[in-house]
PDB file of C-alpha atoms and ligand atoms in Angstrom:
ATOM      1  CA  UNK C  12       0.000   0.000   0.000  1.00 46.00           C
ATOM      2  CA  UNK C  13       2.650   2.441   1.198  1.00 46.00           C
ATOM      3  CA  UNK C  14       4.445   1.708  -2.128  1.00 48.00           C
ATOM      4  CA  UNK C  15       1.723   3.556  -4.416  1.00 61.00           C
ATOM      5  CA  UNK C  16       2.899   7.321  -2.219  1.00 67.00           C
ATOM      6  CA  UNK C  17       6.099   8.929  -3.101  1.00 63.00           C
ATOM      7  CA  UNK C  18       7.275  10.113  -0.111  1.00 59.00           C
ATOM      8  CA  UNK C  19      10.409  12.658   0.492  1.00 53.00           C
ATOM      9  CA  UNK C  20      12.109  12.281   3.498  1.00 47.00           C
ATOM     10  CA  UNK C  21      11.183  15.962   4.251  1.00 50.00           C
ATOM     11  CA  UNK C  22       7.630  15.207   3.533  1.00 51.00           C
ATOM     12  CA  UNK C  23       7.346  13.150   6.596  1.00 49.00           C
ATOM     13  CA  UNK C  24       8.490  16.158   9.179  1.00 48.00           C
ATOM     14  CA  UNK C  25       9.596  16.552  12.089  1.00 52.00           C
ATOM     15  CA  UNK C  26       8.189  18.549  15.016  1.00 59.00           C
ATOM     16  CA  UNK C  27       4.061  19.252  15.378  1.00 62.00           C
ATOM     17  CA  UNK C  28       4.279  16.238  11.826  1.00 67.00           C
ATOM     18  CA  UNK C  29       6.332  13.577  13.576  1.00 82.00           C
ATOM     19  CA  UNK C  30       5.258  10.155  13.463  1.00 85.00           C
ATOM     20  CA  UNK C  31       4.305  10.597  17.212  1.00 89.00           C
ATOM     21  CA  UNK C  32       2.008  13.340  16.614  1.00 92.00           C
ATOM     22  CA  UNK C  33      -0.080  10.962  13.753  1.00 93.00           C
ATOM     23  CA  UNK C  34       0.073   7.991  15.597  1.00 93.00           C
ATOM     24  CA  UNK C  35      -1.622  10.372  18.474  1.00 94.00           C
ATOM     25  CA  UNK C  36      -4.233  10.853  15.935  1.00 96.00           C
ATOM     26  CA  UNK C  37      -4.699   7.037  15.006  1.00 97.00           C
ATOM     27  CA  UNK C  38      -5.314   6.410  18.610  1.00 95.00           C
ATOM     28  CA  UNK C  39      -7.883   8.896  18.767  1.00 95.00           C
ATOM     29  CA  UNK C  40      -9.671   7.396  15.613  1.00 97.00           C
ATOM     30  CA  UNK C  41      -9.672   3.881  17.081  1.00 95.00           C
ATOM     31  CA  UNK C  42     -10.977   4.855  20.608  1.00 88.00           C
ATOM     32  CA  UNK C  43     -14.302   5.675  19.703  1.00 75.00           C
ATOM     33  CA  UNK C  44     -14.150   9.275  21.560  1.00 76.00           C
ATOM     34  CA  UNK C  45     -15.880  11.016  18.627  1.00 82.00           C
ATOM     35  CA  UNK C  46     -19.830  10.458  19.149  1.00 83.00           C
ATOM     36  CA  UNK C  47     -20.382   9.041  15.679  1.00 85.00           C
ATOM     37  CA  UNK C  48     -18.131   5.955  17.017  1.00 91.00           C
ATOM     38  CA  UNK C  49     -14.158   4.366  16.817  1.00 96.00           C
ATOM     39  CA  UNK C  50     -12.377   3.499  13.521  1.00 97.00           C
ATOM     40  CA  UNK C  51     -12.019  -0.651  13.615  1.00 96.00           C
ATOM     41  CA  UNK C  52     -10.550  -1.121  10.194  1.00 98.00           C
ATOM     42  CA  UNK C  53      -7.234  -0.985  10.298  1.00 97.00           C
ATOM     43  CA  UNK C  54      -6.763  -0.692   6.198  1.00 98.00           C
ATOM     44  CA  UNK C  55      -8.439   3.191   6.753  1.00 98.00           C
ATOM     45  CA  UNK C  56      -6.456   3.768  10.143  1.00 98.00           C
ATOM     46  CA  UNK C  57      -3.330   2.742   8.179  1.00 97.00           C
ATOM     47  CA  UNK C  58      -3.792   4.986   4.872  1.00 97.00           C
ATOM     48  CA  UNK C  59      -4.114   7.676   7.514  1.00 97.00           C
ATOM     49  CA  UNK C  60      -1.217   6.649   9.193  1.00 95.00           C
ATOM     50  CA  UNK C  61       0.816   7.047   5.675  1.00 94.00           C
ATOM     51  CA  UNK C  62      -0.767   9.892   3.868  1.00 96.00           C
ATOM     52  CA  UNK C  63       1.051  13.347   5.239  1.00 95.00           C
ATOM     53  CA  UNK C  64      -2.407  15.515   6.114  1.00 97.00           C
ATOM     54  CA  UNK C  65       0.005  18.401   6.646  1.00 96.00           C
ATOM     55  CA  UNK C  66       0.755  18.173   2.609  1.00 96.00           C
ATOM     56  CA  UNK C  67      -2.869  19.395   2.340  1.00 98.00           C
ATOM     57  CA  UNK C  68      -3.903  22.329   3.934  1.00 97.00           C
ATOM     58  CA  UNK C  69      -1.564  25.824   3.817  1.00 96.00           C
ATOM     59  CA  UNK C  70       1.662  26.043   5.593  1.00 94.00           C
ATOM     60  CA  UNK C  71       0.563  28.021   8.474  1.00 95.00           C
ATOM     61  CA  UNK C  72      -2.118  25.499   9.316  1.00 96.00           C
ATOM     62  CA  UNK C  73       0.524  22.074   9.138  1.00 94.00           C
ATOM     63  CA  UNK C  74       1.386  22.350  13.079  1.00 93.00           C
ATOM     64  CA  UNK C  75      -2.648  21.600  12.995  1.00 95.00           C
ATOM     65  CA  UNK C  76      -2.973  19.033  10.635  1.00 96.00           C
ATOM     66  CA  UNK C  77      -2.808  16.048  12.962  1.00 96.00           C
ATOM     67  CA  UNK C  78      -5.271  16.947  15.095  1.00 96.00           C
ATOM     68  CA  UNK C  79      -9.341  15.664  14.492  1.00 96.00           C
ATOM     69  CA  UNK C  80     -10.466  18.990  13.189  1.00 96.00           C
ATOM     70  CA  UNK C  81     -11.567  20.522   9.412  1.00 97.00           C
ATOM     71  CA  UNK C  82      -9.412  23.416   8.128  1.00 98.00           C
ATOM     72  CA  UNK C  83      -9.981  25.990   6.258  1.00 98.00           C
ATOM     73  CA  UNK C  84      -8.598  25.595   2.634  1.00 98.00           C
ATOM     74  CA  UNK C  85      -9.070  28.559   0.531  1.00 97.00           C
ATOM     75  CA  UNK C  86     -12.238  30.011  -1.193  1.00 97.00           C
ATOM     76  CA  UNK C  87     -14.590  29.611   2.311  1.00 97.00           C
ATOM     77  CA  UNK C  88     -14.160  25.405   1.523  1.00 98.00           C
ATOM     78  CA  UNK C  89     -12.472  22.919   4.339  1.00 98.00           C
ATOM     79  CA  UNK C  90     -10.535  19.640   4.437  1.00 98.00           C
ATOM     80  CA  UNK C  91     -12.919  17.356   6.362  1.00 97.00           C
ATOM     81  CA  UNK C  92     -12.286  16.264   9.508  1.00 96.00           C
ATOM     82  CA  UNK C  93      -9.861  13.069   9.843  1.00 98.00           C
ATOM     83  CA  UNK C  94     -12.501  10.996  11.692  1.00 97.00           C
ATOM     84  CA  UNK C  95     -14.953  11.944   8.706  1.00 97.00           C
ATOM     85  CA  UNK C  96     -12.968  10.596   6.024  1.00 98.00           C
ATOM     86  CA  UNK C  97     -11.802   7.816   8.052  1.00 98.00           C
ATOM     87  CA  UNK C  98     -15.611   6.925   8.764  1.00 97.00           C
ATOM     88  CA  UNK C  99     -16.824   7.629   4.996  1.00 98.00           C
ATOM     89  CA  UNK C 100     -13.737   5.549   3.381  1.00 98.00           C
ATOM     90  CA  UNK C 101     -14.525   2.594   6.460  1.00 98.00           C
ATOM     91  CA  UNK C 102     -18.041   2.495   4.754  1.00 98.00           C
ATOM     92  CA  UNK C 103     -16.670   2.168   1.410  1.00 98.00           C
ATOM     93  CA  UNK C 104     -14.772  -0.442   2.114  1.00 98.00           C
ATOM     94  CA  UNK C 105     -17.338  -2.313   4.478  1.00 96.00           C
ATOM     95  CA  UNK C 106     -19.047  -4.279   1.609  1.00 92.00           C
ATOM     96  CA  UNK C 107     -15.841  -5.537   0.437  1.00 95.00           C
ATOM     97  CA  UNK C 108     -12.479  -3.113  -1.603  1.00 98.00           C
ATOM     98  CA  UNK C 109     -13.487  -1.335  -4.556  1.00 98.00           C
ATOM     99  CA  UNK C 110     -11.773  -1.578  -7.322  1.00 98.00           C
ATOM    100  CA  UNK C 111     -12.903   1.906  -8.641  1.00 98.00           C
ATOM    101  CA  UNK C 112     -14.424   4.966  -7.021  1.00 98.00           C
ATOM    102  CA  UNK C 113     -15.887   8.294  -7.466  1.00 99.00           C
ATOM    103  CA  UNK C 114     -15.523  11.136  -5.328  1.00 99.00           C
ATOM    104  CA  UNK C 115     -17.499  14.413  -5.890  1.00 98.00           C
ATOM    105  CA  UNK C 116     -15.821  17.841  -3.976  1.00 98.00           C
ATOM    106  CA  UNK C 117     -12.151  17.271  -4.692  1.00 98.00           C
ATOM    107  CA  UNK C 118     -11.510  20.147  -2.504  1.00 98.00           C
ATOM    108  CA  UNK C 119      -7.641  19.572  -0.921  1.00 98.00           C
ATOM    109  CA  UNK C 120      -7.486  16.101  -2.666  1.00 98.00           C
ATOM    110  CA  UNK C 121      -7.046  14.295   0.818  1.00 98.00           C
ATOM    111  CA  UNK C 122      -9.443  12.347   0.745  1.00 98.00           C
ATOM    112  CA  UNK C 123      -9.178  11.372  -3.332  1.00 98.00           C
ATOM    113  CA  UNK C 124      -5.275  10.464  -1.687  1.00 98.00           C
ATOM    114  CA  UNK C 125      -6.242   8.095   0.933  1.00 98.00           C
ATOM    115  CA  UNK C 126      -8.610   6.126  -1.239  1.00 98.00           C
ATOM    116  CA  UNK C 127      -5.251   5.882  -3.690  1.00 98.00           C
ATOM    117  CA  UNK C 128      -3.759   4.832  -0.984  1.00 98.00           C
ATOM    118  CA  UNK C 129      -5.794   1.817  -0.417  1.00 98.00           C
ATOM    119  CA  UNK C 130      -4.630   0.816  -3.956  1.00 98.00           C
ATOM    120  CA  UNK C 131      -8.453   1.883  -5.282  1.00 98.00           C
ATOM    121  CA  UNK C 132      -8.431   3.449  -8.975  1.00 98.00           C
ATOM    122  CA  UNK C 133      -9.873   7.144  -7.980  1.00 98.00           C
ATOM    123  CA  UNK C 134     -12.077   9.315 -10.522  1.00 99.00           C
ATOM    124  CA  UNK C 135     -12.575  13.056  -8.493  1.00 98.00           C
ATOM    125  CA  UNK C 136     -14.643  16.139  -9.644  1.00 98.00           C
ATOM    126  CA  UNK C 137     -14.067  19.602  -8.145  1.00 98.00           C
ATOM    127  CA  UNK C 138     -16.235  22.062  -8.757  1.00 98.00           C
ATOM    128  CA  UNK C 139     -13.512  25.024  -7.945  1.00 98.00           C
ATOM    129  CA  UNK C 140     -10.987  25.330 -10.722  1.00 98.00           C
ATOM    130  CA  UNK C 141      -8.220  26.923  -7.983  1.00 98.00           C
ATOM    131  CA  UNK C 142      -8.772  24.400  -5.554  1.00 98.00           C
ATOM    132  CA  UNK C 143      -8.626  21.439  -8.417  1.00 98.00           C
ATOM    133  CA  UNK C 144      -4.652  22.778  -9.722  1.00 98.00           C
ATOM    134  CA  UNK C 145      -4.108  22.650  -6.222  1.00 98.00           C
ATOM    135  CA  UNK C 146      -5.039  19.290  -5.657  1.00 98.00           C
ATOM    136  CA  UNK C 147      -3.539  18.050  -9.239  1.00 98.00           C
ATOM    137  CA  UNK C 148      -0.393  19.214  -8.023  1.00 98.00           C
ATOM    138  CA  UNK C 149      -0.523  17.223  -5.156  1.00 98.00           C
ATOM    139  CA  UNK C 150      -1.410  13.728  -6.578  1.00 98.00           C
ATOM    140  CA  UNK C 151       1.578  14.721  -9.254  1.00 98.00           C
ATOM    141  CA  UNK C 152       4.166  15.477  -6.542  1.00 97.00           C
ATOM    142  CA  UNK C 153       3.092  12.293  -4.599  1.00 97.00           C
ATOM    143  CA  UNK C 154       3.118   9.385  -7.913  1.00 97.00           C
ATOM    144  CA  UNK C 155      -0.463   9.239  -7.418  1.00 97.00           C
ATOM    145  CA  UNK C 156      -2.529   8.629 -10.554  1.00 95.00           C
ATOM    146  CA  UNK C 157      -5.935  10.174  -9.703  1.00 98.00           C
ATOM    147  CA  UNK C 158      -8.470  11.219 -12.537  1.00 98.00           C
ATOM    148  CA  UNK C 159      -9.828  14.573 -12.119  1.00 98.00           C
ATOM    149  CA  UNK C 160     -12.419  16.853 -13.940  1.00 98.00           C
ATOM    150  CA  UNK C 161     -13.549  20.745 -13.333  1.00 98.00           C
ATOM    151  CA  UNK C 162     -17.025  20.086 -13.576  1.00 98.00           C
ATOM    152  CA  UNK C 163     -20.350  19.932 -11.502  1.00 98.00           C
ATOM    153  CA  UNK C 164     -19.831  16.960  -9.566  1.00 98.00           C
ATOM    154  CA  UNK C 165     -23.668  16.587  -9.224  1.00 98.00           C
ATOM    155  CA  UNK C 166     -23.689  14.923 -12.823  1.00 98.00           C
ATOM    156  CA  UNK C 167     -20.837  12.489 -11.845  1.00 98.00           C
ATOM    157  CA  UNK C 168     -18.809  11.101 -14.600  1.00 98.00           C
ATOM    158  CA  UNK C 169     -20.891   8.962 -16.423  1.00 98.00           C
ATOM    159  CA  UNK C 170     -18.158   8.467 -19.162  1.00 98.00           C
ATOM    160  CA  UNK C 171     -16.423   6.766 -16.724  1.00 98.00           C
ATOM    161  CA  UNK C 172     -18.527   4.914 -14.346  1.00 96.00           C
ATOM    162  CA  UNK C 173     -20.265   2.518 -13.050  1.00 98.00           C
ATOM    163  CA  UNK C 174     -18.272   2.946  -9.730  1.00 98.00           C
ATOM    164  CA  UNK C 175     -17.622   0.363  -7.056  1.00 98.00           C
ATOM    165  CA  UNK C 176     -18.540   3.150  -4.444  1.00 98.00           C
ATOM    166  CA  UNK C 177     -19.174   6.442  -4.808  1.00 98.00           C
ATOM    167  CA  UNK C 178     -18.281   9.230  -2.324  1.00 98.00           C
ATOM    168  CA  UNK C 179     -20.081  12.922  -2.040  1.00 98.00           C
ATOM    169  CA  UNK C 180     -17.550  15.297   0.311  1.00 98.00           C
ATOM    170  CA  UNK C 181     -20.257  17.932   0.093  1.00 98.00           C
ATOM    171  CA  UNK C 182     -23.894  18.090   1.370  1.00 98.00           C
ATOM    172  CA  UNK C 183     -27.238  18.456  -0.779  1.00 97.00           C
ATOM    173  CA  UNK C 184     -30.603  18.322   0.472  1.00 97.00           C
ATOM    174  CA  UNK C 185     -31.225  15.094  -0.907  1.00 97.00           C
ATOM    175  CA  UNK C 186     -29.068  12.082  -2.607  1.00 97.00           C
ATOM    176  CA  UNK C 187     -28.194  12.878  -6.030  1.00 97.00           C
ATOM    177  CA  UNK C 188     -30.095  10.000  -8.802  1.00 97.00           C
ATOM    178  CA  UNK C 189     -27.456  10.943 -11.625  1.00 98.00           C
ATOM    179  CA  UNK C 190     -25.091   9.722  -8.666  1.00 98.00           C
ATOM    180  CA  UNK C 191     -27.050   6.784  -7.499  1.00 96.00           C
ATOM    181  CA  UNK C 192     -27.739   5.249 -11.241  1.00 96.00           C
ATOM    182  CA  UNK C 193     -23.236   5.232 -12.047  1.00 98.00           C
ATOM    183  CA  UNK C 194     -23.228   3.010  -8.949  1.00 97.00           C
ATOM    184  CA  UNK C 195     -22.478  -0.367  -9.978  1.00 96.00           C
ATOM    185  CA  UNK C 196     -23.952  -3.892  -8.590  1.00 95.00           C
ATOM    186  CA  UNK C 197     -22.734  -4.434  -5.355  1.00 95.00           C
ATOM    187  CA  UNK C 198     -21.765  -0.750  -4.829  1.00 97.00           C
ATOM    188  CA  UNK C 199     -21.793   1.725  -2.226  1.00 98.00           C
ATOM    189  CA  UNK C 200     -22.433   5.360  -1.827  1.00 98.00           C
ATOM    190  CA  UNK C 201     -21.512   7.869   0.848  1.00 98.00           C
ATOM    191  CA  UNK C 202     -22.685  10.833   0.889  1.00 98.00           C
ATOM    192  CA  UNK C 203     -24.357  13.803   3.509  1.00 98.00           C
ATOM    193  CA  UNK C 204     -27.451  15.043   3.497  1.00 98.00           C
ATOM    194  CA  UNK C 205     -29.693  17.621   5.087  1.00 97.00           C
ATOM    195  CA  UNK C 206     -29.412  21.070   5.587  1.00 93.00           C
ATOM    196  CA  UNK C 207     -26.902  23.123   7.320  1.00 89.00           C
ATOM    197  CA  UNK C 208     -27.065  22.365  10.889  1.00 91.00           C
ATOM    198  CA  UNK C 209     -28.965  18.870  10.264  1.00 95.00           C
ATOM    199  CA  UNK C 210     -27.051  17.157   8.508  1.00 97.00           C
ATOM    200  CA  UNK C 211     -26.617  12.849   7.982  1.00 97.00           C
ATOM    201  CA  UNK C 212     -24.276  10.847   7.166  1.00 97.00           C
ATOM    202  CA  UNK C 213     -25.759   8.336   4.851  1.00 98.00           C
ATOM    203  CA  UNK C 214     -24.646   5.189   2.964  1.00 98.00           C
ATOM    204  CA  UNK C 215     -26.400   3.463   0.019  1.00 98.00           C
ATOM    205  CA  UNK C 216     -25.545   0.049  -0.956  1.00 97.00           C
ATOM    206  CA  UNK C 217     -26.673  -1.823  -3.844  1.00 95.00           C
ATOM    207  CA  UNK C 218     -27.158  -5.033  -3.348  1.00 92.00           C
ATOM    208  CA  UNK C 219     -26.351  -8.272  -6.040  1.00 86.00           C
ATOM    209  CA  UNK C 220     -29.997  -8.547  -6.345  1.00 87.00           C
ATOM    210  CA  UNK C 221     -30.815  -4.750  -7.135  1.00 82.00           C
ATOM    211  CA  UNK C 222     -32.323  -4.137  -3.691  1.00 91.00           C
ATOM    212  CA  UNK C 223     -31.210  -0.476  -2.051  1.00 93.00           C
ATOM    213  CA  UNK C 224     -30.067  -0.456   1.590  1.00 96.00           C
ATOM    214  CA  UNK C 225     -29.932   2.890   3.186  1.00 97.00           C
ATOM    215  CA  UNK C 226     -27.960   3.030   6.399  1.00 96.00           C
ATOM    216  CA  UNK C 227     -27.617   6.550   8.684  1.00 96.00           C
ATOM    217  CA  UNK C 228     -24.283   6.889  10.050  1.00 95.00           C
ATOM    218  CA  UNK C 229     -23.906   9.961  12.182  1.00 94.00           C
ATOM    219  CA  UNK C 230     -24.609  13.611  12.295  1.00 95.00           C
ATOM    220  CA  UNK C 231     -21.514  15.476  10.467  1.00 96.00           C
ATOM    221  CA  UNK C 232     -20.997  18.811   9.636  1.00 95.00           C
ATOM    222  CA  UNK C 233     -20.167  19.445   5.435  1.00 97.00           C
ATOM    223  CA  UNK C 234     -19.884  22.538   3.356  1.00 97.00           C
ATOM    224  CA  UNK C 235     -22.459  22.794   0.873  1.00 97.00           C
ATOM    225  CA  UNK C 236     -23.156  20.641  -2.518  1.00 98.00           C
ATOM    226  CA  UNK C 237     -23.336  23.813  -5.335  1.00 97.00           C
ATOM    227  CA  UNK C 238     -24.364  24.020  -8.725  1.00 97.00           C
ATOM    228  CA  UNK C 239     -22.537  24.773 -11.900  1.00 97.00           C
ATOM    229  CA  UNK C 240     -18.314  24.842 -11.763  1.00 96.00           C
ATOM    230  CA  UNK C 241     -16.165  28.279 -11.396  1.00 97.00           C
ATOM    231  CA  UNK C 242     -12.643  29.219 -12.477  1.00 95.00           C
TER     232      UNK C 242
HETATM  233  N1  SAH J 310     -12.809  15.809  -0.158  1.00 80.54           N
HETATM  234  C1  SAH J 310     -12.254  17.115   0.169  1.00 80.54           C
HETATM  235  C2  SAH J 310     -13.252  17.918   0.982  1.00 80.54           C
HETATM  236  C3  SAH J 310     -13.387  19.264   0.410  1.00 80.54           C
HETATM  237  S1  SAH J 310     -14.774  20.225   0.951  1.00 80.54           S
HETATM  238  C4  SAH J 310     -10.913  16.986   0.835  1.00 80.54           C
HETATM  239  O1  SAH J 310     -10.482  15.856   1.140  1.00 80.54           O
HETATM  240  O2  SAH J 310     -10.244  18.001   1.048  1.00 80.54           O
HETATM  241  C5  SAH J 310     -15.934  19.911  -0.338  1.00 80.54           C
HETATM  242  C6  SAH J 310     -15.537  20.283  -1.714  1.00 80.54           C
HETATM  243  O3  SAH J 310     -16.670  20.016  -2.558  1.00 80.54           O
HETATM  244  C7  SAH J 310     -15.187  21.756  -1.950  1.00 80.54           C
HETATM  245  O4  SAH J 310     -13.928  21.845  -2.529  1.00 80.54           O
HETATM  246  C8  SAH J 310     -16.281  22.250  -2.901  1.00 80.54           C
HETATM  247  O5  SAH J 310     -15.826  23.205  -3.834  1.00 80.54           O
HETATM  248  C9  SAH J 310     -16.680  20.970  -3.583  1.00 80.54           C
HETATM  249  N2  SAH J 310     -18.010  20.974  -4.198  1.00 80.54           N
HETATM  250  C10 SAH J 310     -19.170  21.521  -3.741  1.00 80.54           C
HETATM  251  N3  SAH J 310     -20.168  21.300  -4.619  1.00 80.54           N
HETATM  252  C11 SAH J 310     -19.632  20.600  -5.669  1.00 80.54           C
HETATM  253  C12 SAH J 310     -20.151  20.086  -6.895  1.00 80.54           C
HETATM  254  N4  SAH J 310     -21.426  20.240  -7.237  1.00 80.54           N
HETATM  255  N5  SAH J 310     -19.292  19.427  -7.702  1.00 80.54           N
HETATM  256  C13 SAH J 310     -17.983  19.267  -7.394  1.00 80.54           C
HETATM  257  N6  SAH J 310     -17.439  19.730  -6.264  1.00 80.54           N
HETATM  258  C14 SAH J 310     -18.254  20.388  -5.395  1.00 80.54           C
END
């Protein structure tokens, strides 16, 4: 797994980005402190372990990076919160790995990273063209080959789907059907829903024989699903 990231020495720090300081942060996953529940799989907890968080946000933020918290990353957006991504990739993964995924809301391209990570073929759409060079340049400096579009994410990427699982890092009022019909057999979405302040955490999975499960997770916190894509 650790093979597929490029790492520089320098990239994995010293000081407030030591080793210590993220294996702090694995702890906290596992323990179950955060309301919505502990991380148990230890595939997620290690992709964490390996991808450098502090690579993703600004430099004045990286002394924060380790610690369970969103930050701010340009153009009012955020980097989700480690437990988040941790939970939404553990519910990816829960029906079995997927070979291919979607993620809508490319935003820092942390997230799009950790699913590399896991060795999982990842197709991301940002809706921000700033915050998608961004990203691009990180998969580029770290090896990683990640597909990525400027578009409206809300339309998915039919081109290139059906997906194994399919992730939304952004919430709408409702689930998205373009999103729902590139899922494939077997396949699971993530995604949140609700408004501001009332928001779920909700997974979709399609079973063999067609059926639709819907699960509710937790209460989480995203910035909002938009329409329409801007430079
Ligand atoms: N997964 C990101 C989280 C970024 S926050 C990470 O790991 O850093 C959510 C992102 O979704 C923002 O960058 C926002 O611009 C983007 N977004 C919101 N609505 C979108 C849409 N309709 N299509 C694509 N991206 C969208």
């Amino acid at each position: 797994m650790t093979a597929r990231l490029r790492l520089q020495p320098e990239a994995l720090g010293m000081g407030m980005t030591s080793q210590r300081v993220r294996d702090r942060l694995i702890e906290r996953l596992r323990d179950g402190a955060h309301p919505g529940g502990g991380i148990g799989d230890e595939r997620v907890l290690n992709a964490i372990r390996t991808v450098p968080r502090h690579l993703f946000v600004d430099e004045a933020l990286a002394t924060r990076a380790y610690e369970d918290t969103a930050l701010p990353i340009g153009h009012g957006q955020t980097i989700s919160q480690p437990w988040v991504v941790a939970r939404m990739t553990e519910a990816l993964l829960a029906n079995g790995m997927p070979r291919k995924v979607l993620e809508v809301g490319t935003g820092s391209g942390y997230q799009a990273t950790i699913l590399a990570a896991l060795g999982i073929e990842v197709h991301t759409v940002e809706r921000i063209g700033e915050l998608l060079r961004v990203a691009r340049k990180r998969f580029r400096s770290l090896g990683l080959n990640v597909r990525s579009k400027h578009d409206d994410g809300r339309i998915g990427w039919p081109e290139n789907g059906p997906f194994d699982g399919i992730v939304v890092t952004a919430a709408g009022p409702a689930l998205v059907d373009a999103l729902t019909a590139q899922l494939a057999d077997s396949g699971t979405l993530v995604a949140p829903v609700g408004a501001p302040g009332a928001q779920r955490l909700l997974v979709l999975h399609k079973q063999a024989d067609g059926r639709v499960v819907q699960q509710d997770l937790a209460a989480v916190a995203f910035v909002p699903l938009l329409s329409g894509y801007v430079d």
